[in-house]
Structure formats: structure tokens, C-alpha cells
């Protein structure tokens, strides 16, 4: 903040202006490490705004700019905001209560088009929506912006036209998450335009529209769409985090396999170098032997004269040669035994590799069978959902049939009531004929009886109206419960499909990883087979070399029969060479043992992978069972609700039928007619009502008996 104060004072000196003392004091109070420039309530002039705009053009220390209630003019706001066009560090801009109008809206639109680093913009208590042209330019800038996440437009006098422009901008903006439009004049048309925009916009998760004269149903639809976008954003973030974790795990496994491959290649290179060294040493030894042979041939030519004098020694030498031949045959037999043991070990290794391949193929077949089983379960779940939809449709048909039956029964009850009225009138006429003497009393009683009958008719009509209301309430409850059940079923199905897709994708990835590991193991096995074949070829070459050496030894024995001491020395040298070769063979055996250990380690890794895969499959099966249990509970609840509705309808039907089909056994005295409905009908009405707490006492007890 100190550097910003110095640049502000320098620009003021260059422009020949006097720096505003309140701004300088605020910059001094901010401190050196503060990144918030708070100039709220300072009353900035146009010159100060121009200097601040130039200072903010290349500034990198200010991240929050607070300019609430600064009484900015149109010119000052334009100069200040143009300085933020190329700024990339300011993330929060607060322009609350500055009475920005058409020019301010235009400049803000340009700011949003040029500046893509601004995250939050507060424009409360301004007048951006008064002029439609300026607000349309602001909306165009919002549509082209790709960095703004929060926008506050409270109390900006935005009409339904401005709301439609804002909705058009929201269709093209995919970064804005929070939009506050409270206390404007959006109206019904603006609400509909925003609802249409939210059909395309998937990033807006919070939309505030209180105090805009928007109907409640439109507000509810907008809230539901924003909540739906919030759910989508959360799921997208979770999927991204999971994909990042999977990518990291895949890269880690890839690096580990790469390191293992490099190590194996290094070991193979070392073995090749050792073999080359051994071949070089053998070639050097062969050259030395040839030189020695040449020397010995020269000595043989010089010592041919002495052969006759040492015939006696030749017999002894022949005996020694025979012993040496026996020893050589023993050595050959030992070498053959070693070769047979090596062949047996190689055969065992080949058999073990074949068994491992068979095991891996069986595990892959088991995995494919489990995948098919899961797919069959998914098909069964879809079939069950279809059956539930069919049951709901049958319930709808049953409800319509029962409604029609109830209407027919009500019409029959009304007809019966009219018949009862006619019968009562006939009874009254008979009573008039028979009792002419008591005309006055009968007339009075007839008037009272008619009044009672009318009251009773009114009561019956009221009861009929109540029954119709109860039926309508029951219908509404059934419809709401059915819609809730359908929504819950849809959600459960969507969740099941998403989880199944994720599980199938995870299984496919794991199968691919297992296949890749199998391919790597097969490549390693093939490489090892090639190594063994190379070693066998080298062994055959060494055998040929040994045969050549043995032949040369026989030639030397025939040629150097008179040189016992030299032959003994040569035999000792050959023995040393054989011992060295045996040491090399032992080293090769140890190398083969290391390769076997590596193969066993790879087999262990494969076993671990298969065990992890089986555990994942068991977890998924448990999740599927839990979801099936939930579906079963939902079906039981729907069945219970259906039985309750059937019981209520049957009770109402029996009550109405018993009440309407009673025999007309009324007394002839009209004053003795029953005034209240029977007790069983009252009990049935009480049972059929959905909410006993809100039931009125007049509907249950009937009229006052004193009337």
C-alpha cells in the first residue's frame, strides 16, 4: 500500500494536482502489507478518480477496491473504471451507493469485456436499469465475461426489459454463480425471461429475487432451477476431484511400473555384460592355449630325439593318462547330471508359468461373469420400476372408477331423498283427509314438520358437501403422494444409474489395468524365456568349446606323451578352467533364482489386485442390496397407502348405502322425526376425515338439539 501511495502522489505532482488529503490518510492507515483499498465515503472528485485510474492501471498490490458512497460523477466513474481495464490483480470491486446511470453502465460493460480477472462486483443502490440502452451494453459485457462469479444488482430500478437483457446475457455466461436482484421491478415477464435463461445456464447456483413483484410459482421454479444447478455443480466438482485422484493414482502406478521395467532392463543389461565378459575371457584363454600349443610344438620338434630314451617313462605316463581319462569321464558325468537338473528346473518354471496364465484367465472369466450378473441386476431394477409405473397407472384408473361410482351413488341418494319427500307429502295429505276436524292443529304441525324436514334436508346437503370436500381432499392427497412417490422413484433411478455407470467405468478401468499388468507379466515371461534360450545357446556353445578343448587335449596327450610334468600342469590348468566355468554356472543359477523371486513378487501383486477387485465387487453388491431394500420399503408404503384409501372409500360407500337404504319407518307425528344423523354415520365421517386435529365439532356432532 505504501508503493501505491507513492505512485498516487507522484502522478498528482506530474499532473499539477493537489493530492486529496482524505485519500492520502486512508492510504497511510492501510499499512504496508494490506491489499484492500477502502475509500468508502470519501467523496472523490473527477481529478482524483483519473489519478487513481492511472495508478491502478499497472498496480499489482491491490486486490480489493471498496468505493461505497463516494458520490462519483459519471466522468469520474468513467476515468476510474478505464484504469481497471488492464488490471489483473483486483478481484473485488464495490461501487455501492454511487448513483451510476447510463454512462456508468456503459463503462461497466466495457470493464467486464476487457477485465477477465474480476471475481465479485457490488453495484447496490445505483440506477443502472433506468436507461435501457446503457443497461443493454452492461449486459453485453456480462455475456462476454469469463471470470465474474458474484454480481450484486440490488435497488437498481431494473424493469422487465432490463431483466430480459440480463437473461439474454446469462444464456451466454457460464461462470457467474451468485446473482442478487432484490428490490427491483422485474415483474412477471422478467421472471419468465430469467426462468428461460436458467434453462440454458448451468453455472448460476444462487438467485435472489425478493421484492420484484414476481408470482410465487415463478419464484419457486427459479429456486428449483438454481438448486438443480447447485446440485450439478457439486456433482461436477466431486467428479473432478475423483478424476484427479484417479489420474494421480494411475500416474503413480505408471511410474512404479516404469521403474520396475527399468530395473529389470538394467539387470538384463548387467547379465549380458557379464556374459560378454565371460566370452571374452574364454576367447583370450583359447588364444593363450593356441600360443602355448605353438610353443609346445616347437619344443616337441626339439625333443623328438629324446623320445627313444624315455620309453620306460612312457608306460608310467600311460598309466597316469588312464587315471586322468577316468577323472575326465567322472567330470563329464557330473556335467551331464548338472545339465539334467537345469533342464528339470526349466521345465518346472515353464509349468508354473502355464499354471499362472490359466489362473489369470480364470479370474478374468470370473470378472466378466460378475459384470454380466450386475447388468442383469440393472435390467431387473428397470423391470421393477416399469411394474411400479404400471401399478401407479392402475391406481389412477381405480381412483377414477371409484369417483364415478361415488358420483352415481350420490345421485341415487338424491333421488331417494326426493322419493322420501313425495312419500311424506302423501302421508300428510292422508292425514288431512282423515283429520279434518283438527285442521288448525294439523296445519300447525305440518308447518313445523316441513320446517324440520327442510332443516334435515339442509343438514343432509351440508353432509353431502362435506363428503364431497373430503373426497376432493383425499384426491389431492393421493395426487400429491403419487407425485412425491414418482419424484422419489425418479431420483432413486437416476442415482442408481449414475452409481452403476460410475461402478461400470471403475470396473472397466480396473480390468484394463489388470490386462495391462497381465501383458507386462507376459512380456516379462517372454523376455525370461528369451534369456533362457540365449543361456541354452551359450551353454551349447560352451559345450562345443569344451568338446573342442577335449579334442585338443587328446591331441596334446598324443603329441606330448613324453612330457609328463608339462601334461600335469596342463591338466591342472584345465581343472582350474572347469572350476571357473562351474562358478559361472552357479552365478547363472543365482541369477535365475533372482528372476524366480521377481516372478513370485509379480504373482503376489496380481493376487493383491484381484483381492482388491473382489472387495470392491462385494461393496457394490452390498450397496445394490441396500438400494433394493429401500425400494421394497417404498413399495410397502405405497401398498399401505393404497389399502388405507380403499378402506376409507369402502367405509364411506357402506355408510352412505346404509343411510340411504333404511326403510321409511318414520312415525306419523312429524315432530318425532330424527333430527341428528345416526351415530355410525358420524363415526364413519370422523374416520374418513384426513386431519382430525383441524376437524370442526359442528361437522361431527350435528346441529344443536335445542333448535
XYZ file of C-alpha atoms in Angstrom:
707
model
C 0.000 0.000 0.000
C 2.971 2.352 0.583
C 4.069 1.887 -3.024
C 0.543 2.737 -4.226
C 0.570 5.915 -2.087
C 3.901 6.978 -3.572
C 2.668 6.375 -7.146
C -0.524 8.336 -6.361
C 1.469 11.328 -5.054
C 3.886 11.143 -7.985
C 1.074 11.161 -10.537
C -0.539 14.100 -8.750
C 2.740 16.052 -8.942
C 3.159 15.177 -12.622
C -0.363 16.354 -13.384
C -0.022 19.508 -11.315
C -2.800 18.489 -8.940
C -3.053 18.661 -5.203
C -3.463 15.162 -3.704
C -6.678 14.701 -1.758
C -5.787 14.548 1.926
C -8.512 12.041 2.877
C -7.246 9.602 0.252
C -3.632 10.015 1.433
C -4.673 9.490 5.055
C -6.601 6.357 4.144
C -3.600 5.007 2.219
C -1.346 5.658 5.200
C -3.740 3.890 7.542
C -3.846 0.879 5.237
C -0.315 -0.225 6.126
C 2.390 -1.767 4.012
C 1.060 -5.333 3.868
C -2.641 -4.599 3.350
C -4.108 -5.446 -0.073
C -7.514 -3.723 0.410
C -8.033 -0.127 -0.780
C -11.010 1.184 1.235
C -12.119 4.686 0.131
C -15.751 4.392 1.234
C -17.492 7.706 1.950
C -14.550 9.901 0.820
C -16.300 11.975 -1.861
C -13.831 11.525 -4.740
C -13.530 14.232 -7.395
C -13.047 13.590 -11.112
C -9.335 14.563 -10.958
C -8.761 12.174 -8.062
C -10.589 9.446 -9.980
C -8.394 9.988 -13.044
C -5.202 9.775 -10.951
C -6.466 6.650 -9.165
C -7.331 5.057 -12.518
C -3.826 5.688 -13.851
C -2.313 4.364 -10.620
C -4.415 1.205 -10.758
C -3.549 0.594 -14.422
C -0.198 -1.069 -13.626
C -0.653 -1.781 -9.892
C -0.137 -5.343 -8.592
C -0.730 -4.957 -4.850
C -4.427 -4.036 -4.552
C -6.853 -6.997 -4.643
C -9.997 -5.355 -3.162
C -11.276 -1.890 -4.129
C -14.102 -0.526 -1.902
C -15.774 2.702 -3.175
C -19.145 2.709 -1.413
C -20.965 6.086 -1.069
C -18.173 8.061 -2.766
C -20.582 10.327 -4.762
C -18.832 9.509 -8.020
C -19.820 11.524 -11.066
C -20.316 9.920 -14.466
C -16.996 11.345 -15.683
C -15.126 10.312 -12.528
C -16.515 6.753 -12.659
C -15.524 6.523 -16.322
C -11.934 7.660 -15.612
C -11.600 5.349 -12.621
C -13.017 2.270 -14.309
C -10.975 2.714 -17.509
C -7.868 2.308 -15.369
C -9.061 -1.156 -14.377
C -9.346 -2.423 -17.966
C -5.834 -3.936 -17.989
C -5.560 -4.637 -14.250
C -5.263 -8.328 -13.347
C -4.926 -8.206 -9.535
C -8.182 -6.555 -8.394
C -10.636 -9.340 -7.565
C -13.363 -7.421 -5.649
C -14.926 -4.087 -6.743
C -17.580 -2.397 -4.546
C -19.467 0.599 -6.063
C -22.426 0.676 -3.686
C -24.487 3.877 -3.449
C -22.820 5.974 -6.201
C -25.932 6.658 -8.330
C -24.358 5.294 -11.520
C -26.570 5.776 -14.577
C -26.256 5.313 -18.363
C -22.569 6.270 -18.759
C -21.630 4.240 -15.720
C -23.446 1.198 -17.139
C -21.616 1.561 -20.462
C -18.214 1.823 -18.757
C -19.031 -1.181 -16.566
C -19.914 -3.190 -19.675
C -16.559 -2.285 -21.243
C -14.823 -3.198 -17.976
C -16.431 -6.634 -17.991
C -15.398 -7.214 -21.624
C -11.750 -6.200 -21.078
C -11.111 -7.393 -17.495
C -11.389 -11.161 -17.040
C -9.840 -11.370 -13.550
C -12.607 -9.649 -11.541
C -14.477 -12.140 -9.322
C -17.001 -10.035 -7.365
C -18.830 -6.835 -8.391
C -21.161 -4.965 -5.987
C -23.482 -2.347 -7.636
C -26.148 -1.911 -4.938
C -28.117 1.379 -4.690
C -27.407 2.682 -8.188
C -29.647 3.490 -11.185
C -28.271 1.216 -13.900
C -31.687 -0.005 -15.044
C -33.242 3.423 -15.730
C -31.808 3.691 -19.254
C -32.336 0.541 -21.280
C -29.584 1.307 -23.792
C -26.838 1.626 -21.184
C -28.056 -1.444 -19.298
C -28.077 -3.463 -22.550
C -24.387 -2.572 -23.065
C -23.700 -3.653 -19.483
C -25.443 -6.974 -20.196
C -23.379 -7.440 -23.381
C -20.198 -7.043 -21.336
C -21.530 -9.545 -18.784
C -22.245 -12.041 -21.564
C -18.665 -11.829 -22.870
C -17.060 -12.002 -19.407
C -15.477 -15.279 -18.289
C -14.226 -14.524 -14.780
C -17.008 -12.870 -12.753
C -18.588 -15.152 -10.135
C -20.706 -12.819 -7.909
C -22.844 -9.844 -9.063
C -24.941 -7.628 -6.747
C -27.619 -5.511 -8.523
C -29.945 -4.673 -5.634
C -32.024 -1.470 -5.846
C -31.035 -0.547 -9.422
C -34.540 0.117 -10.841
C -34.293 -2.776 -13.307
C -37.518 -3.265 -15.279
C -38.770 -6.335 -17.124
C -36.910 -5.179 -20.283
C -33.650 -4.958 -18.360
C -34.386 -8.377 -16.871
C -34.848 -9.806 -20.372
C -31.487 -8.289 -21.438
C -29.888 -9.753 -18.324
C -31.456 -13.148 -19.106
C -30.026 -12.999 -22.637
C -26.579 -12.321 -21.122
C -26.966 -15.229 -18.691
C -27.562 -17.593 -21.604
C -24.002 -16.935 -22.848
C -22.255 -16.568 -19.466
C -21.027 -19.788 -17.898
C -19.019 -18.511 -14.897
C -21.479 -16.399 -12.853
C -22.585 -18.293 -9.733
C -24.362 -15.722 -7.500
C -26.777 -13.012 -8.785
C -28.666 -10.677 -6.405
C -31.638 -8.787 -7.989
C -33.621 -7.928 -4.873
C -35.780 -4.802 -4.671
C -36.061 -4.071 -8.383
C -39.086 -4.043 -10.708
C -38.529 -7.240 -12.681
C -42.183 -8.367 -12.698
C -43.768 -11.459 -14.213
C -42.263 -11.006 -17.716
C -38.766 -10.563 -16.313
C -39.214 -13.623 -14.107
C -40.239 -15.708 -17.107
C -37.247 -14.447 -19.111
C -34.894 -15.348 -16.247
C -36.511 -18.788 -15.999
C -35.922 -19.360 -19.718
C -32.309 -18.234 -19.305
C -31.788 -20.673 -16.441
C -32.876 -23.494 -18.741
C -29.576 -22.969 -20.622
C -27.350 -21.592 -17.863
C -25.808 -24.343 -15.764
C -23.427 -22.266 -13.598
C -25.835 -19.993 -11.628
C -26.451 -21.618 -8.238
C -27.903 -18.695 -6.214
C -30.501 -16.184 -7.479
C -32.131 -13.657 -5.099
C -35.386 -12.068 -6.424
C -37.240 -10.805 -3.334
C -39.247 -7.590 -3.785
C -39.659 -7.816 -7.587
C -43.433 -8.454 -7.912
C -42.830 -11.959 -9.233
C -45.511 -14.624 -8.557
C -44.728 -17.305 -6.044
C -44.859 -20.131 -8.584
C -42.273 -18.407 -10.795
C -40.052 -17.781 -7.743
C -40.361 -21.419 -6.787
C -39.440 -22.532 -10.302
C -36.385 -20.224 -10.289
C -35.299 -21.500 -6.876
C -35.701 -25.098 -8.010
C -33.624 -24.431 -11.129
C -30.897 -22.712 -9.068
C -30.904 -25.623 -6.617
C -30.660 -28.020 -9.569
C -27.646 -26.074 -10.884
C -26.103 -26.206 -7.399
C -26.506 -29.979 -7.310
C -24.949 -30.240 -10.761
C -22.002 -28.053 -9.749
C -21.404 -30.120 -6.607
C -21.536 -33.354 -8.593
C -19.179 -31.911 -11.215
C -16.719 -30.849 -8.502
C -16.880 -34.276 -6.884
C -16.343 -35.964 -10.255
C -13.404 -33.671 -10.994
C -11.827 -34.393 -7.619
C -12.337 -38.126 -8.134
C -10.884 -37.953 -11.635
C -7.845 -36.060 -10.311
C -7.338 -38.702 -7.618
C -7.652 -41.479 -10.198
C -5.235 -39.716 -12.546
C -2.719 -39.327 -9.730
C -3.081 -42.984 -8.814
C -2.728 -44.010 -12.462
C 0.397 -41.859 -12.903
C 1.847 -43.272 -9.696
C 1.239 -46.835 -10.846
C 2.640 -45.984 -14.248
C 5.817 -44.554 -12.687
C 6.191 -47.616 -10.447
C 5.823 -49.974 -13.413
C 8.279 -47.848 -15.387
C 10.804 -48.036 -12.566
C 10.338 -51.801 -12.301
C 10.782 -52.174 -16.046
C 13.933 -50.037 -15.978
C 15.332 -52.084 -13.103
C 14.674 -55.312 -14.940
C 16.282 -53.917 -18.081
C 19.308 -52.880 -16.020
C 19.617 -56.379 -14.576
C 19.311 -57.870 -18.081
C 21.997 -55.484 -19.348
C 24.250 -56.476 -16.468
C 23.768 -60.146 -17.231
C 24.536 -59.502 -20.890
C 27.707 -57.629 -19.931
C 28.751 -60.496 -17.667
C 28.167 -62.985 -20.462
C 30.176 -60.853 -22.873
C 32.995 -60.640 -20.343
C 32.960 -64.404 -19.866
C 33.033 -64.967 -23.653
C 35.922 -62.517 -23.985
C 37.855 -64.231 -21.209
C 37.278 -67.648 -22.827
C 38.450 -66.315 -26.214
C 41.553 -64.861 -24.541
C 42.238 -68.184 -22.837
C 41.799 -70.029 -26.139
C 44.315 -67.671 -27.762
C 46.731 -68.277 -24.924
C 46.278 -72.025 -25.322
C 46.947 -71.771 -29.041
C 50.127 -69.810 -28.354
C 51.117 -72.410 -25.790
C 50.417 -75.134 -28.352
C 52.604 -73.421 -30.888
C 55.390 -73.124 -28.333
C 54.938 -76.709 -27.374
C 55.049 -77.834 -30.975
C 58.418 -76.144 -31.309
C 59.579 -77.849 -28.158
C 58.233 -81.165 -29.456
C 60.300 -80.785 -32.618
C 63.363 -80.106 -30.488
C 62.678 -83.015 -28.136
C 61.916 -85.733 -30.689
C 65.451 -87.065 -30.229
C 64.853 -87.671 -26.542
C 61.731 -89.775 -27.041
C 63.605 -93.010 -27.542
C 65.456 -92.675 -24.262
C 62.225 -92.316 -22.256
C 60.142 -95.255 -23.358
C 60.181 -96.676 -19.885
C 58.731 -93.464 -18.579
C 56.008 -93.637 -21.206
C 54.405 -96.659 -19.547
C 54.132 -94.750 -16.315
C 52.797 -91.791 -18.242
C 50.225 -94.034 -19.929
C 49.029 -95.235 -16.561
C 48.766 -91.629 -15.426
C 46.915 -90.769 -18.623
C 44.469 -93.604 -17.959
C 43.798 -92.207 -14.482
C 43.338 -88.753 -15.903
C 40.913 -90.173 -18.501
C 38.856 -91.764 -15.728
C 38.787 -88.469 -13.888
C 37.665 -86.684 -17.066
C 34.851 -89.226 -17.525
C 33.754 -88.549 -13.952
C 33.773 -84.823 -14.635
C 31.724 -85.377 -17.800
C 29.195 -87.467 -15.868
C 28.910 -84.657 -13.251
C 28.375 -82.095 -16.003
C 25.638 -84.227 -17.544
C 23.932 -84.505 -14.145
C 24.076 -80.726 -13.776
C 22.582 -80.294 -17.250
C 19.743 -82.671 -16.416
C 18.999 -80.779 -13.215
C 18.936 -77.459 -15.123
C 16.551 -78.928 -17.712
C 14.253 -80.179 -14.954
C 14.223 -76.771 -13.261
C 13.424 -75.069 -16.586
C 10.550 -77.484 -17.204
C 9.194 -76.739 -13.729
C 9.407 -72.997 -14.379
C 7.551 -73.395 -17.697
C 4.822 -75.441 -15.991
C 4.472 -72.835 -13.228
C 4.161 -70.065 -15.830
C 1.457 -72.047 -17.674
C -0.457 -72.571 -14.399
C -0.237 -68.854 -13.624
C -1.606 -67.994 -17.067
C -4.512 -70.403 -16.547
C -5.276 -68.857 -13.146
C -5.281 -65.361 -14.606
C -7.616 -66.432 -17.422
C -9.984 -67.979 -14.886
C -10.026 -64.794 -12.808
C -10.775 -62.725 -15.935
C -13.661 -65.068 -16.764
C -14.983 -64.697 -13.207
C -14.815 -60.902 -13.520
C -16.735 -60.993 -16.809
C -19.385 -63.216 -15.189
C -19.759 -60.770 -12.286
C -20.152 -57.906 -14.776
C -22.887 -59.826 -16.597
C -24.579 -60.536 -13.258
C -24.526 -56.814 -12.402
C -26.003 -55.969 -15.789
C -28.789 -58.497 -15.238
C -29.491 -56.876 -11.866
C -29.736 -53.483 -13.556
C -32.227 -54.922 -16.076
C -34.282 -56.375 -13.200
C -34.316 -52.997 -11.453
C -35.577 -51.322 -14.627
C -38.265 -54.002 -14.988
C -39.356 -53.387 -11.386
C -39.548 -49.645 -11.991
C -41.741 -50.310 -15.060
C -44.008 -52.541 -12.973
C -44.310 -49.779 -10.379
C -45.282 -47.287 -13.089
C -47.941 -49.733 -14.296
C -49.240 -50.139 -10.736
C -49.470 -46.344 -10.376
C -51.421 -46.173 -13.643
C -53.791 -48.884 -12.367
C -54.242 -46.922 -9.141
C -55.179 -43.869 -11.192
C -57.762 -45.896 -13.085
C -59.154 -47.306 -9.830
C -59.436 -43.800 -8.378
C -61.326 -42.555 -11.444
C -63.673 -45.563 -11.313
C -64.337 -45.032 -7.630
C -65.006 -41.347 -8.171
C -67.530 -42.166 -10.870
C -69.160 -44.757 -8.606
C -69.355 -42.267 -5.717
C -70.975 -39.689 -8.016
C -73.551 -42.262 -9.164
C -74.282 -43.188 -5.582
C -74.728 -39.536 -4.628
C -77.204 -39.106 -7.491
C -79.090 -42.184 -6.298
C -79.173 -40.770 -2.785
C -80.642 -37.508 -4.058
C -83.328 -39.436 -5.978
C -84.176 -41.375 -2.865
C -84.425 -38.158 -0.887
C -86.902 -36.815 -3.436
C -88.891 -40.047 -3.181
C -88.952 -39.687 0.565
C -90.206 -36.129 0.209
C -93.045 -37.290 -2.061
C -93.951 -40.058 0.368
C -94.045 -37.606 3.255
C -96.309 -35.314 1.258
C -98.696 -38.217 0.536
C -98.760 -39.110 4.221
C -99.588 -35.508 5.072
C -102.460 -35.471 2.546
C -103.915 -38.664 4.046
C -103.653 -37.137 7.475
C -105.521 -34.029 6.201
C -108.383 -36.195 4.843
C -108.680 -38.314 7.999
C -108.355 -35.425 10.422
C -110.460 -32.661 9.021
C -111.718 -31.773 12.451
C -108.238 -30.848 13.683
C -107.310 -28.715 10.691
C -105.712 -25.956 12.628
C -103.582 -28.237 14.783
C -102.617 -30.358 11.779
C -101.689 -27.284 9.732
C -99.548 -26.006 12.539
C -97.925 -29.402 12.968
C -97.480 -29.696 9.197
C -95.714 -26.349 9.119
C -93.454 -27.462 11.911
C -92.837 -30.797 10.154
C -91.990 -29.060 6.892
C -89.609 -26.788 8.710
C -87.952 -29.809 10.368
C -87.746 -31.614 7.022
C -86.181 -28.590 5.395
C -83.661 -28.342 8.198
C -82.904 -32.011 7.806
C -82.554 -31.612 4.044
C -80.158 -28.727 4.640
C -78.209 -30.890 7.049
C -78.064 -33.724 4.524
C -76.931 -31.316 1.824
C -74.252 -29.983 4.175
C -73.150 -33.521 4.905
C -73.089 -34.239 1.164
C -70.951 -31.125 0.602
C -68.639 -32.211 3.406
C -68.360 -35.668 1.874
C -67.506 -34.109 -1.494
C -64.870 -31.921 0.181
C -63.437 -34.969 1.943
C -63.308 -36.799 -1.376
C -61.561 -33.841 -3.034
C -59.073 -33.686 -0.153
C -58.453 -37.418 -0.445
C -57.926 -36.981 -4.196
C -55.475 -34.135 -3.610
C -53.612 -36.186 -1.008
C -53.451 -39.150 -3.368
C -52.185 -36.953 -6.208
C -49.533 -35.295 -4.019
C -48.395 -38.616 -2.588
C -48.294 -40.124 -6.066
C -46.218 -37.214 -7.389
C -43.873 -37.460 -4.408
C -43.527 -41.206 -4.931
C -42.825 -40.679 -8.652
C -40.213 -37.998 -7.869
C -38.555 -40.230 -5.298
C -38.581 -43.133 -7.757
C -37.055 -40.912 -10.443
C -34.367 -39.704 -8.065
C -33.594 -43.215 -6.913
C -33.428 -44.427 -10.509
C -31.155 -41.534 -11.504
C -28.899 -42.202 -8.523
C -28.829 -45.908 -9.339
C -27.962 -45.220 -12.963
C -25.204 -42.772 -12.034
C -23.758 -45.149 -9.445
C -23.960 -48.070 -11.865
C -22.273 -46.055 -14.616
C -19.530 -44.995 -12.209
C -19.112 -48.551 -10.972
C -19.014 -49.960 -14.511
C -16.443 -47.325 -15.522
C -14.348 -48.123 -12.446
C -14.594 -51.855 -13.183
C -13.591 -51.310 -16.799
C -10.628 -49.219 -15.715
C -9.571 -51.878 -13.234
C -9.968 -54.582 -15.882
C -7.854 -52.556 -18.279
C -5.233 -52.102 -15.559
C -5.292 -55.843 -14.841
C -4.971 -56.586 -18.559
C -2.052 -54.191 -18.851
C -0.357 -55.858 -15.874
C -1.009 -59.248 -17.470
C 0.532 -58.050 -20.702
C 3.537 -56.736 -18.804
C 3.905 -60.049 -16.975
C 3.601 -61.933 -20.274
C 6.235 -59.674 -21.817
C 8.491 -60.300 -18.846
C 7.898 -64.043 -19.143
C 8.687 -63.900 -22.845
C 11.837 -61.936 -22.082
C 12.817 -64.505 -19.481
C 12.162 -67.287 -21.991
C 14.376 -65.488 -24.481
C 17.019 -65.159 -21.783
C 16.799 -68.863 -21.022
C 17.022 -69.685 -24.731
C 20.068 -67.398 -25.007
C 21.608 -69.117 -21.999
C 20.907 -72.516 -23.533
C 22.559 -71.392 -26.769
C 25.512 -70.128 -24.795
C 25.648 -73.422 -22.893
C 25.606 -75.310 -26.187
C 28.401 -73.093 -27.465
C 30.325 -73.726 -24.280
C 29.716 -77.451 -24.722
C 31.068 -77.263 -28.263
C 34.031 -75.339 -26.946
C 34.505 -77.997 -24.272
C 34.384 -80.711 -26.908
C 36.944 -78.816 -28.959
C 39.109 -78.415 -25.891
C 38.782 -82.076 -25.071
C 39.782 -82.970 -28.608
C 42.715 -80.633 -28.357
C 43.609 -82.240 -25.046
C 43.598 -85.675 -26.694
C 45.809 -84.337 -29.482
C 48.118 -82.836 -26.913
C 48.221 -86.099 -24.986
C 49.131 -87.981 -28.154
C 51.716 -85.391 -29.128
C 53.111 -84.727 -25.634
C 53.278 -88.318 -24.373
C 56.888 -87.755 -23.258
C 56.248 -84.648 -21.207
C 54.618 -85.829 -18.019
C 55.240 -82.756 -15.963
C 54.000 -80.408 -18.651
C 50.846 -82.516 -19.099
C 50.207 -82.465 -15.346
C 50.477 -78.698 -15.453
C 48.096 -78.523 -18.420
C 45.586 -80.811 -16.657
C 45.727 -78.589 -13.580
C 45.076 -75.566 -15.799
C 42.117 -77.332 -17.436
C 40.764 -78.174 -13.986
C 41.016 -74.540 -12.985
C 39.162 -73.531 -16.133
C 36.444 -76.076 -15.387
C 36.124 -74.749 -11.867
C 35.792 -71.229 -13.209
C 33.105 -72.395 -15.612
C 31.313 -74.129 -12.743
C 31.460 -70.873 -10.768
C 29.941 -69.040 -13.738
C 27.194 -71.640 -13.981
C 26.472 -71.207 -10.291
C 26.278 -67.424 -10.816
C 23.804 -68.007 -13.639
C 21.776 -70.218 -11.299
C 21.690 -67.483 -8.679
C 20.539 -65.029 -11.371
C 17.786 -67.446 -12.346
C 16.774 -67.688 -8.668
C 16.508 -63.863 -8.562
C 14.297 -63.971 -11.642
C 12.119 -66.571 -9.946
C 11.786 -64.324 -6.899
C 10.717 -61.454 -9.159
C 8.122 -63.651 -10.832
C 6.784 -64.636 -7.382
C 6.623 -60.938 -6.389
C 4.660 -60.143 -9.550
C 2.303 -63.015 -8.752
C 1.763 -61.588 -5.275
C 0.951 -58.195 -6.767
C -1.586 -59.839 -9.084
C -3.158 -61.618 -6.109
C -3.433 -58.309 -4.240
C -5.075 -56.659 -7.257
C -7.574 -59.492 -7.601
C -8.391 -59.375 -3.856
C -8.965 -55.602 -4.029
C -11.183 -56.072 -7.064
C -13.215 -58.732 -5.270
C -13.640 -56.462 -2.228
C -14.873 -53.652 -4.489
C -17.366 -56.051 -6.083
C -18.602 -57.155 -2.644
C -19.050 -53.489 -1.621
C -21.050 -52.796 -4.759
C -23.243 -55.827 -4.164
C -23.944 -54.615 -0.608
C -24.876 -51.175 -1.962
C -27.201 -52.787 -4.506
C -28.871 -54.818 -1.746
C -29.379 -51.668 0.353
C -30.965 -49.889 -2.615
C -33.236 -52.901 -3.213
C -34.258 -52.776 0.449
C -35.128 -49.081 0.103
C -37.212 -49.803 -2.990
C -39.000 -52.588 -1.150
C -39.824 -50.218 1.721
C -41.167 -47.635 -0.724
C -43.343 -50.280 -2.370
C -44.656 -51.349 1.048
C -45.519 -47.714 1.866
C -47.362 -47.294 -1.450
C -49.254 -50.548 -0.823
C -50.184 -49.417 2.679
C -51.435 -46.059 1.375
C -53.445 -47.843 -1.304
C -55.056 -50.123 1.290
C -55.891 -47.153 3.528
C -57.559 -45.339 0.627
C -59.518 -48.448 -0.308
C -60.616 -48.899 3.316
C -61.745 -45.274 3.545
C -63.660 -45.458 0.261
C -65.345 -48.722 1.290
C -66.316 -47.231 4.675
C -67.826 -44.158 3.011
C -69.674 -46.310 0.497
C -71.145 -48.600 3.161
C -72.124 -45.638 5.348
C -73.932 -43.838 2.506
C -75.659 -47.025 1.365
C -76.829 -47.954 4.879
C -78.066 -44.450 5.498
C -79.894 -44.168 2.166
C -81.365 -47.686 2.131
C -83.054 -47.514 5.523
C -86.808 -48.338 5.378
C -89.122 -45.294 5.710
C -90.381 -46.336 9.147
C -90.986 -42.808 10.374
C -93.788 -42.141 12.854
C -96.817 -40.294 11.721
C -96.107 -37.476 14.062
C -93.767 -35.093 12.200
C -92.423 -33.729 15.449
C -90.926 -37.083 16.326
C -88.648 -37.271 13.213
C -84.960 -37.757 13.994
C -83.061 -34.513 13.895
C -79.434 -35.721 14.070
C -77.599 -38.174 11.783
C -77.096 -41.645 13.206
C -74.055 -42.421 15.383
C -72.471 -44.946 12.971
C -72.562 -42.328 10.167
C -70.916 -39.794 12.439
C -68.203 -42.313 13.341
C -67.552 -43.087 9.668
C -67.360 -39.389 8.801
C -64.952 -38.921 11.685
C -62.780 -41.788 10.412
C -62.818 -40.604 6.791
C -61.536 -37.119 7.587
C -57.730 -36.776 6.872
C -56.762 -34.450 9.721
C -58.654 -34.988 12.996
C -56.972 -32.013 14.704
C -58.452 -29.451 12.277
C -61.890 -31.094 12.168
C -64.667 -28.861 13.437
C -67.056 -30.037 16.127
C -70.149 -28.967 14.166
C -69.412 -31.457 11.389
C -69.234 -34.353 13.882
C -71.928 -33.512 16.457
C -74.538 -32.098 14.059
C -76.797 -29.153 14.924
C -77.795 -28.136 18.411
C -80.680 -30.294 19.676
C -82.343 -27.209 21.259
C -83.162 -25.890 17.730
